[in-house]
Structures are given as C-alpha cells and as structure tokens.
Coordinates of C-alpha atoms in Angstrom, one line a residue:
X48 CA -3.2 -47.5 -2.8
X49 CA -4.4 -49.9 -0.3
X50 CA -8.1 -50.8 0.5
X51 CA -8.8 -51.5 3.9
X52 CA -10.4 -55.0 4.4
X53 CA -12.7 -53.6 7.2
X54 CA -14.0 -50.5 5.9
X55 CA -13.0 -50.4 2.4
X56 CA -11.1 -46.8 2.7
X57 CA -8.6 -46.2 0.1
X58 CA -5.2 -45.6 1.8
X59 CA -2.1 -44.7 0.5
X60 CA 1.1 -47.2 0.2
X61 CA 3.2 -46.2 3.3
X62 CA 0.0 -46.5 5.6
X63 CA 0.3 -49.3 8.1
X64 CA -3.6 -48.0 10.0
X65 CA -6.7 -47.3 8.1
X66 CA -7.5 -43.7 8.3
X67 CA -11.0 -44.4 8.5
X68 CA -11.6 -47.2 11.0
X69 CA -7.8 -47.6 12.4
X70 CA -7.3 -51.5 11.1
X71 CA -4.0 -52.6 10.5
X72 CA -3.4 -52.8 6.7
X73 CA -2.0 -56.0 4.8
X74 CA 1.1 -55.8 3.3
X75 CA -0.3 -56.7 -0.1
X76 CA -1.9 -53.8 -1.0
X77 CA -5.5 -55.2 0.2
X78 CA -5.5 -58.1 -2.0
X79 CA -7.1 -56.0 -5.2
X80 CA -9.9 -53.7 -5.8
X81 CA -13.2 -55.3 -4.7
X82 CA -15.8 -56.9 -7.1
X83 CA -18.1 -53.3 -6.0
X84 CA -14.6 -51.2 -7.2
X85 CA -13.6 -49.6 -10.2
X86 CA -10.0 -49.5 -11.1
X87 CA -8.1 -46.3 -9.7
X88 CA -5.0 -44.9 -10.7
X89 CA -2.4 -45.1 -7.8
X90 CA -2.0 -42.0 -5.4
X91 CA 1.5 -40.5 -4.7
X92 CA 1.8 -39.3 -0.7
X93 CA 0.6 -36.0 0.3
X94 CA 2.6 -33.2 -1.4
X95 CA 4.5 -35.2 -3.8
X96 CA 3.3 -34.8 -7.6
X97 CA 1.9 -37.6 -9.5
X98 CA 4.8 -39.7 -12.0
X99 CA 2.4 -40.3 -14.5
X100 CA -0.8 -38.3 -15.4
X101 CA -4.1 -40.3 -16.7
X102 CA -4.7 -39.9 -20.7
X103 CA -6.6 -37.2 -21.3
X104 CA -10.5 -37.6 -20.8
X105 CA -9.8 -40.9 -18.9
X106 CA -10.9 -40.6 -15.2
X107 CA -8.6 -40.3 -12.4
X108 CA -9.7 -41.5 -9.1
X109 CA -12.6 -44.0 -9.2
X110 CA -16.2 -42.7 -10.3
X111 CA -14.0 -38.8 -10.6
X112 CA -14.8 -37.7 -14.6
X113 CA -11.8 -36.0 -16.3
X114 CA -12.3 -32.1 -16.9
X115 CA -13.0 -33.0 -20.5
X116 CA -16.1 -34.4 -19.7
X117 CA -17.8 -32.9 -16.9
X118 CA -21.1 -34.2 -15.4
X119 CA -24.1 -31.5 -14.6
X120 CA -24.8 -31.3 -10.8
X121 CA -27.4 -33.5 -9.7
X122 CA -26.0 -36.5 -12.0
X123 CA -26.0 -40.1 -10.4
X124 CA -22.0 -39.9 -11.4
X125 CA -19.7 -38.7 -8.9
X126 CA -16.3 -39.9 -6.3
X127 CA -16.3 -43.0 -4.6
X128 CA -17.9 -42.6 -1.2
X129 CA -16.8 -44.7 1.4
X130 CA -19.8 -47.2 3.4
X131 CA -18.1 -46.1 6.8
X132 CA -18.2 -42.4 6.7
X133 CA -20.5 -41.8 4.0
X134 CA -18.3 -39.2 2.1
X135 CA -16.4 -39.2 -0.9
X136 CA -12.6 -40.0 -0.9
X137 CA -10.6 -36.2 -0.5
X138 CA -7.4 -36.5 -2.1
X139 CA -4.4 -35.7 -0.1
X140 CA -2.9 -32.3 0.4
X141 CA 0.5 -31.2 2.2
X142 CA 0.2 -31.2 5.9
X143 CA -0.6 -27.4 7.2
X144 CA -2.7 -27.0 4.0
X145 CA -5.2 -24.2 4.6
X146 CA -8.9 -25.0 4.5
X147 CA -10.1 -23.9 1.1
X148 CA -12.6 -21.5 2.5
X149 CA -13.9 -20.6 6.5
X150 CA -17.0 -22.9 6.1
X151 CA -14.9 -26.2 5.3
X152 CA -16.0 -26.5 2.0
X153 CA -13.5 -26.1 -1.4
X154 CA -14.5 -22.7 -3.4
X155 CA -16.7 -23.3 -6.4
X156 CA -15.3 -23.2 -10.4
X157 CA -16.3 -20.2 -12.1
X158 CA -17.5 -23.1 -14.8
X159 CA -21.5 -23.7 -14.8
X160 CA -21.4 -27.3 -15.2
X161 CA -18.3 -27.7 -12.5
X162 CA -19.5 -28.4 -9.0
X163 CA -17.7 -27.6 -5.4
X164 CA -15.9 -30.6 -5.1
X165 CA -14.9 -30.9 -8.6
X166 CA -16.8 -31.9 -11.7
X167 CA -19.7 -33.3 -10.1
X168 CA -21.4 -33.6 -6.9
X169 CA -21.7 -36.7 -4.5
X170 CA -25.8 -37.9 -4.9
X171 CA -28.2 -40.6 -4.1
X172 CA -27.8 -44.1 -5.7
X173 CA -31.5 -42.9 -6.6
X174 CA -30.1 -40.0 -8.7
X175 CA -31.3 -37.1 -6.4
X176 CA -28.7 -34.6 -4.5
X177 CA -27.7 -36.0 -1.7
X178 CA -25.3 -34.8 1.8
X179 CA -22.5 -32.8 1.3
X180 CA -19.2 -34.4 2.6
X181 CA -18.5 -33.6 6.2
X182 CA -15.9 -31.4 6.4
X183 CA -12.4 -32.8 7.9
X184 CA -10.3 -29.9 10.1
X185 CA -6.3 -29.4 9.2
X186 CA -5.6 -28.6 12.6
X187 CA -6.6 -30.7 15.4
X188 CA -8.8 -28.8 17.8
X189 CA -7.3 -30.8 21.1
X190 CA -3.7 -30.9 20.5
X191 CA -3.5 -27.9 17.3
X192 CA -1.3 -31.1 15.7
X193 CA -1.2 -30.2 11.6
X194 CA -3.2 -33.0 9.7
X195 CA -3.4 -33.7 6.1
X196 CA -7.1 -32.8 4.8
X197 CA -8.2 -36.3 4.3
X198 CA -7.1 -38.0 7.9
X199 CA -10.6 -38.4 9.9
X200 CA -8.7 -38.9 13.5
X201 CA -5.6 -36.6 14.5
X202 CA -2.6 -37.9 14.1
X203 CA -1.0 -37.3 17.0
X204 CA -3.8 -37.7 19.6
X205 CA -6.7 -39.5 18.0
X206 CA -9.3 -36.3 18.1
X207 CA -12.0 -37.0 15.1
X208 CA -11.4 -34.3 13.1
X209 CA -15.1 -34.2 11.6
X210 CA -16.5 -31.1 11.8
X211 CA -20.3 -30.1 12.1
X212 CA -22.8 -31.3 9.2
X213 CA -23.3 -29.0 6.3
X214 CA -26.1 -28.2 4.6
X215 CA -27.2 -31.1 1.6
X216 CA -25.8 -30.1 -1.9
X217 CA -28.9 -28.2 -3.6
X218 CA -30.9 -28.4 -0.9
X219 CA -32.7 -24.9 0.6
X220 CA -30.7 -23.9 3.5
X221 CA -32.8 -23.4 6.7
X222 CA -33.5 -19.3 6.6
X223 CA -33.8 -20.0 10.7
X224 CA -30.3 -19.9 13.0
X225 CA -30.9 -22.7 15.1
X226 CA -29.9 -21.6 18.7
X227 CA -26.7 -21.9 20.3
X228 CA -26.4 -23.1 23.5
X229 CA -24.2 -20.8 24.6
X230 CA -23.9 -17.1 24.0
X231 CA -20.1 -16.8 22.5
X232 CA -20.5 -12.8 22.1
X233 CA -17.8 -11.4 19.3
X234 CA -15.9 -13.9 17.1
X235 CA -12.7 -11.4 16.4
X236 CA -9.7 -13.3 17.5
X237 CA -7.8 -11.3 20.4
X238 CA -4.1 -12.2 21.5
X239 CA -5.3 -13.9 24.8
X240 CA -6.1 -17.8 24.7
X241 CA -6.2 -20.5 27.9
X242 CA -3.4 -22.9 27.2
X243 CA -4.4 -26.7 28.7
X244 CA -1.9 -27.9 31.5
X245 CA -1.2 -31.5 31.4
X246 CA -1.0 -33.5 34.7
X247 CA 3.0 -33.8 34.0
X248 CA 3.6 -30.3 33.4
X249 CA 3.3 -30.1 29.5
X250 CA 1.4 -27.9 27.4
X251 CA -1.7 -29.2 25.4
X252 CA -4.1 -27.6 23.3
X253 CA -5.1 -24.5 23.2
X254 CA -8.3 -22.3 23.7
X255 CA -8.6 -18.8 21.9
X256 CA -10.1 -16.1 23.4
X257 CA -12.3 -13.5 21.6
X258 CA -12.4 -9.5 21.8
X259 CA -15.1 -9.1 24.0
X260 CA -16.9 -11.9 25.9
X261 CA -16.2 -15.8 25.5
X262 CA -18.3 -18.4 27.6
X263 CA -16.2 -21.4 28.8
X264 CA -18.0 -24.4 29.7
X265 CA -18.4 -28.0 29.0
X266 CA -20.3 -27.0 25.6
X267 CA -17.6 -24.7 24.5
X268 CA -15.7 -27.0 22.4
X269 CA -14.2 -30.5 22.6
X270 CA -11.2 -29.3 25.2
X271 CA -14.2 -29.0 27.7
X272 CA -16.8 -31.3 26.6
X273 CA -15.5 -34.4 28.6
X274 CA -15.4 -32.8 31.8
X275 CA -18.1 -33.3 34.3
X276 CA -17.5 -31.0 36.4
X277 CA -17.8 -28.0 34.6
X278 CA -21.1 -27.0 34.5
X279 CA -22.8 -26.1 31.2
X280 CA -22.0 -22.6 31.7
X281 CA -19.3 -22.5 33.9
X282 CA -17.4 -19.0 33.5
X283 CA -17.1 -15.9 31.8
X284 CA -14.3 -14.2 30.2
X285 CA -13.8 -10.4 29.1
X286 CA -11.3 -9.1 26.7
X287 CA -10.6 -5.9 26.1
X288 CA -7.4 -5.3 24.0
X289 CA -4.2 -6.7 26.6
X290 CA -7.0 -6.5 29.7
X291 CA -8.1 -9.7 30.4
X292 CA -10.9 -10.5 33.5
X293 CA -12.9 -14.0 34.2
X294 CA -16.2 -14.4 36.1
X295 CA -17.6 -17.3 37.7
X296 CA -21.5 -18.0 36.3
X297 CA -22.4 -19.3 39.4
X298 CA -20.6 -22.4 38.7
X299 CA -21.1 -25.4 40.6
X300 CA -17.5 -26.3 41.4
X301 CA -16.4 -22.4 41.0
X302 CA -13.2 -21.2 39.3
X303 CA -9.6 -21.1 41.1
X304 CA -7.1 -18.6 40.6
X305 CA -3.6 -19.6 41.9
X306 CA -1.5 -17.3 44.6
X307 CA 2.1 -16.1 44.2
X308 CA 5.0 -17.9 46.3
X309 CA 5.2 -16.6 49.5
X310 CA 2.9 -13.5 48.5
X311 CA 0.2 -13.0 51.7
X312 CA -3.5 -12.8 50.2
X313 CA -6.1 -11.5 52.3
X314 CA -8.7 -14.2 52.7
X315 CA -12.8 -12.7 53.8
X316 CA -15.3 -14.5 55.7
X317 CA -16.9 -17.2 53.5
X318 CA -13.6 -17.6 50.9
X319 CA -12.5 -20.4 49.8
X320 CA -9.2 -21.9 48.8
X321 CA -7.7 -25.3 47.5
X322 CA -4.1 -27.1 48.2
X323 CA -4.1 -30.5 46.6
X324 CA -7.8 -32.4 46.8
X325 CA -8.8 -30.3 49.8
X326 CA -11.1 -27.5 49.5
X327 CA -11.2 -25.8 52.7
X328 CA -14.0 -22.9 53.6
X329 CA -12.5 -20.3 56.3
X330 CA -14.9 -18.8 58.5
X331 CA -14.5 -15.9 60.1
X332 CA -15.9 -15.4 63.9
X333 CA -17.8 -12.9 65.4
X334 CA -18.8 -11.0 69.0
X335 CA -22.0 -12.4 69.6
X336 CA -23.8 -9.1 71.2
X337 CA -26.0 -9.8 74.6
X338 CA -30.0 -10.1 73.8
X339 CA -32.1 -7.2 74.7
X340 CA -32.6 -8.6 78.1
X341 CA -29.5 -8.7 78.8
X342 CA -29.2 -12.6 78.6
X343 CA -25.9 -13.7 76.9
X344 CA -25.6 -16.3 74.6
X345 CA -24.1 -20.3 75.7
X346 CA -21.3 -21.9 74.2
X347 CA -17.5 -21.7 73.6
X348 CA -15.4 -18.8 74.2
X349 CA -13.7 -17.3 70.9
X350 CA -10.7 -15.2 72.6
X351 CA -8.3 -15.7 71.0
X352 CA -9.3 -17.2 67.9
X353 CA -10.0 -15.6 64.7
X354 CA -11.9 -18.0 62.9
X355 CA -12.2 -21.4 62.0
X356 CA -11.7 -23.8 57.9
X357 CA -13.8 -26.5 57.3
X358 CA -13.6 -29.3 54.7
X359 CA -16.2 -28.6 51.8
X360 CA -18.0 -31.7 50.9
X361 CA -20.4 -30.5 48.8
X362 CA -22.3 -27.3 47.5
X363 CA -23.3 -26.2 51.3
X364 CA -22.0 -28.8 53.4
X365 CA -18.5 -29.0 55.5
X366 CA -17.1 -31.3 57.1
X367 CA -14.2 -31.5 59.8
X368 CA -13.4 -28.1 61.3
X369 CA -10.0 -26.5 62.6
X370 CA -9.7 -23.1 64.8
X371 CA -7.7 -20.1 63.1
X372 CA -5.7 -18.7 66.0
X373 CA -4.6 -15.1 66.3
X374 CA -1.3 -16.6 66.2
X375 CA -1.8 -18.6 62.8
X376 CA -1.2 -21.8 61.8
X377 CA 0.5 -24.0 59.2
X378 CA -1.2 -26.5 56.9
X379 CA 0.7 -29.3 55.0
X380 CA 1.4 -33.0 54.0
X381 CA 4.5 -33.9 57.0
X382 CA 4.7 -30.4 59.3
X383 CA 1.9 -27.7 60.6
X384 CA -0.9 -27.6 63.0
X385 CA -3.2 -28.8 60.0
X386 CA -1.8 -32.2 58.0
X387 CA -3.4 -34.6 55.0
X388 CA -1.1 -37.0 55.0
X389 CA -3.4 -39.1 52.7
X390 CA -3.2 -36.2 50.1
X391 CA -0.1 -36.7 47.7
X392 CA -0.7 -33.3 45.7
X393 CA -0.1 -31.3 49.4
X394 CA 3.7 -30.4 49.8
X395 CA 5.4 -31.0 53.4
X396 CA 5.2 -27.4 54.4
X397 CA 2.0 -26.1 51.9
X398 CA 0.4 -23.3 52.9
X399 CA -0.1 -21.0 55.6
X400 CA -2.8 -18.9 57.5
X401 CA -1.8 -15.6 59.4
X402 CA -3.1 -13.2 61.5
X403 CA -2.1 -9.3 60.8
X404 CA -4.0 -5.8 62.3
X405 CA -6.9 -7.8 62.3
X406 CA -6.8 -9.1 58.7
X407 CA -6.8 -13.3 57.8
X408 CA -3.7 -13.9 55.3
X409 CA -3.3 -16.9 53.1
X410 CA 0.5 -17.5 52.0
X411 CA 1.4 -20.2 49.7
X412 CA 5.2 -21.5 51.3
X413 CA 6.2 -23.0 48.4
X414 CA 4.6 -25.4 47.1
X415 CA 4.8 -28.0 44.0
X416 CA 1.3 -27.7 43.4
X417 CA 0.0 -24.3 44.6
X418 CA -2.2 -22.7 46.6
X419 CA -5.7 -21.1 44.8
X420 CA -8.2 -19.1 46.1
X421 CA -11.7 -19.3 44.1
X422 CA -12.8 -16.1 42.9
X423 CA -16.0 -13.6 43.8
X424 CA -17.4 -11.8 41.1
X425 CA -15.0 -10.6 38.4
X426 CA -11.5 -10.9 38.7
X427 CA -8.7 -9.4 36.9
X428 CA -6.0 -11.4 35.6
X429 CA -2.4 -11.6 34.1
X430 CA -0.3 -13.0 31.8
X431 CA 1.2 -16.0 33.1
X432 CA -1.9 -16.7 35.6
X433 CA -3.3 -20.3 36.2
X434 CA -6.5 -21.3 36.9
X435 CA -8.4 -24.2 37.9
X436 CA -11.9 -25.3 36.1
X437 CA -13.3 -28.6 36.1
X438 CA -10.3 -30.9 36.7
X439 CA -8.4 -29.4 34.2
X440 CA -5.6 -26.2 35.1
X441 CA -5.4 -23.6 32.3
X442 CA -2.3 -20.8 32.3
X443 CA -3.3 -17.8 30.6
X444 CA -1.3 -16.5 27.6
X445 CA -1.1 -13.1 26.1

C-alpha cells in the first residue's frame, strides 16, 4: 500500500493518483506509515485474493479487530478513518461489484456483537457513536462507468461518487420524511430512459425513466444539476408501459422536439421553432374587420402574406422580424430569403416555411443539426426521438 502525502489515503501499489484527493503518489510507497499509523498488512488489487493471510486473532487492516476478538458496538476501537473524507478505509472489491444492499450500506452479521461494517463500528475519539460512512456508488451516475466500491471520484469522468448522508450509527432516525423537492411519482423502473447526447455525437450517461410520472429538472440528479437553464422544474414525463409522452411545466426556456427530414409540420400562430442558436416565433396574420363606424384600421397591407417570424430575445420579447409569403420562403446559413451567416450550427440550405390550403408548414431540408419545434401541452413521443432541454439534447430510448 501506499499513503498519500497530502491526504494520508491508503492506496494500493499500482496507483499512480490518490483516490481521495487525486495527488500524484511517490514511487516509494509513501515513504512509511506515519508516526499517527499503525502497521497494516499489504492489500492485493481489487479481485485478486490475498498471498498470505494474518495469524489468526492478529488484526488485518489498521485499527480492523480479527473475528476472534470482536469489539461491542459503540467501542472507541474501529477502521482507520481517513482526515479528508471522514470515513473509514473500504476495502477493495471487483469492479461491477453489486452494492451490498439498496441503501448503500453492507447487510448486518447475524452475530450480536458484529456490527454493519464488520466487527465494530466507526465512533468518536470521545468513545460515543459517531457518522456512518458515506456511502460510495459502483456505477457512476454521469457516465454509468463501473467503479470499484472504494474509488471516491469516477474513473473515467471524475463524478464524486459520494452518495447522500446516512443516518449516524445508533443514532434515532428522524420518524419525519424530510421533503423532496421534487415530486418523482412511482420508483418502478420502466424500459424508457433519456440517453445524454454529447456535442460530438457520442452517447453519455443515461437517465431512467419510471412507470408513471418522472420530473426532469435541474434537481433531478447530477446529469441536470449544472445546467442553468433548466428551470427547477422544467418538464414532465408519463410512462405508461411502451407509451411514452413529455410535458413542458411552464418552463422558462421550454422543451424542443426535433422534426423528421424533409417531413412538413404544421406550425400554429404563436409556435415556436429552433435551427442552430436561433429561436424564431412565427406569427400568424389576420383580417383586421372595419370598426363599427365603419372606419378602417391604418397601416400596411397584408395581401399576400401569411405571417411573419421574429427573433425571440427573451421570455416575451422579439426582435428582428421577416414576412411569411404565400409563396414561402427558405431559411439557412449560405442560400434562402432568411440567412445567419454568423450561426455555425445552421446548414447552407436549413429549413423551410410553406404555404399549403391555407396551412403554415415547417420542413427541415436536411440539415446537420435539425430543425425542432417546442412543444404545447403534452406531447407524444417515440423511440428514437430527440429533444432539447437546457443546453443539453437527450434521444429517447425504449
């Protein structure tokens, strides 16, 4: 084992970065066990079975009694905690271990004088019980990377893998739930989950979905928590067996759904869609009828125009606006009536916007990046679907 100069985590022999603070390790095994140490007996690497076993009644791992001699809960004597973390040492397990039991915590010995981590329970220098460990997850909840038990950041994309507190050992637990901050309806797992969509194309973590209703925003779990601009409660999602429908909580920045290739959408008066960074709002225009009196109303003539999109800039405020023709018109990066040649994300040729028996069509020509409209209400969606929340795109998997 080596012993981390910074923290004074135990780590094992082929480690070149502390698992508890991330220091680089010296070669030399950590230049001996510090003056505040007891001697340990070596550990082998995750999975691999120790060469030689301590004498029986000896102890194992530092301030861990043998089973020969086992120490009542409550007793000053238990494993080495570390001063970084506060919680004892966890040995190592093979990676894709399952967690000993849903709450985190390792099942309890049928033996009265054995406690849940062992022989004895971590206390007080004072003698008196003290915290429980805090649990460690074996699957990252970011990236779903496998991790041995006793890593405290992922190993492949540096998520702390601390769970929530749990109660102190032989303290009362609090009879009172404390409240959630968002309703999370049923917990039974269903077959749909919202896989994250990395800004290259790749897959990333993934969100599961329960039977019945799950609440997605930014206090839903880490994959949202560092996005500001979901709002708190951002959107709804329904399962019911394979059926699958999202609703937008009257989200600030709303939720997108993406278009099919070359498939015409029928777009309303007040919709809004999104190609690249723009959000546009299309308006629909109207006959203004003549006033009672027969006065008629000033300004400009509408034949031969449909409508008219407008930048959004904020929650009720646009910006530039274009006229919708009964004859259409193309939006895009290079060619159309409409261009953002600033915006990267919009393809040469993006979009279009057509006219047909009086209806307003939206048709995505082909785009790298898509074309999405942001829903009303519920909507209904499929395997395969993408959306857009925050700043992050999610595809939907059943």
């Amino acid at each position: 084992m080596i012993s981390c100069p910074k923290c004074s985590k135990e780590n094992q022999d082929h480690y070149k970065f502390c698992l508890g603070c991330g220091n680089e390790l010296p070669r030399d095994g950590g230049g001996g066990a510090s003056p505040a140490q007891k001697p340990f007996s070596p550990t082998p690497p995750a999975g691999i079975p120790a060469v030689k076993e301590a004498p029986k009644g000896s102890a194992g791992l530092t301030g861990t009694p043998s089973p020969s001699s086992p120490v009542p809960l409550g007793s000053s004597t238990g494993p080495t905690a570390n001063p970084n973390l506060g919680a004892p040492s966890i040995p190592s397990v093979p990676i894709g271990s399952p967690p000993a039991s849903s709450g985190g915590m390792p099942p309890v010995s049928n033996s009265p004088n054995i406690g849940p981590s062992g022989p004895a329970a971590p206390t007080s220098p004072s003698g008196t019980p003290g915290l429980a460990a805090k649990p460690i997850a074996s699957v990252c909840p970011q990236c779903s990377s496998p991790n041995p038990r006793n890593n405290r950041f992922c190993i492949t994309c540096g998520q702390d893998l601390s769970v929530a507190d749990v109660a102190p050992v032989n303290q009362p637990v609090p009879t009172s739930k404390p409240a959630e901050p968002i309703p999370t309806g049923p917990t039974t797992p269903s077959r749909a989950k919202l896989i994250l969509i990395r800004p290259d194309g790749t897959e990333g973590g993934t969100f599961q979905l329960n039977e019945g209703t799950t609440v997605i925003g930014r206090s839903a779990g880490p994959m949202f928590a560092s996005d500001a601009y979901l709002s708190p409660r951002h959107s709804t999602f329904t399962v019911n067996g394979t059926a699958v429908a999202v609703q937008d909580d009257n989200s600030l920045n709303g939720v997108y759904v993406r278009i099919e290739r070359d498939t015409p959408v029928e777009i309303n008066d007040t919709d809004i869609f999104r190609i690249g960074q723009e959000i546009l709002r299309f308006d629909a225009f109207k006959n203004v009828p003549l006033e009672t009196d027969g006065t008629e109303r000033q300004g400009a003539q509408i034949d031969g125009l449909v409508g008219r999109i407008s930048l959004v800039v904020g929650r009720d405020t646009t910006a530039n606006a274009f006229p919708v023709p009964v004859t259409g018109l193309f939006l895009g990066r290079e060619r159309g009536e409409i261009l953002f040649p600033e915006d990267g994300y919009v393809s040469g040729m993006h979009c279009q916007l057509s006219v047909e028996n009086g209806k307003v069509l939206l048709i995505d020509r082909g785009s790298s990046n898509g074309t999405y409209i942001r829903i009303r209400g519920e909507k209904k969606l499929r395997n395969g679907d993408l959306l857009l929340m925050g700043q992050q795109l999610f595809r939907l998997a059943l």
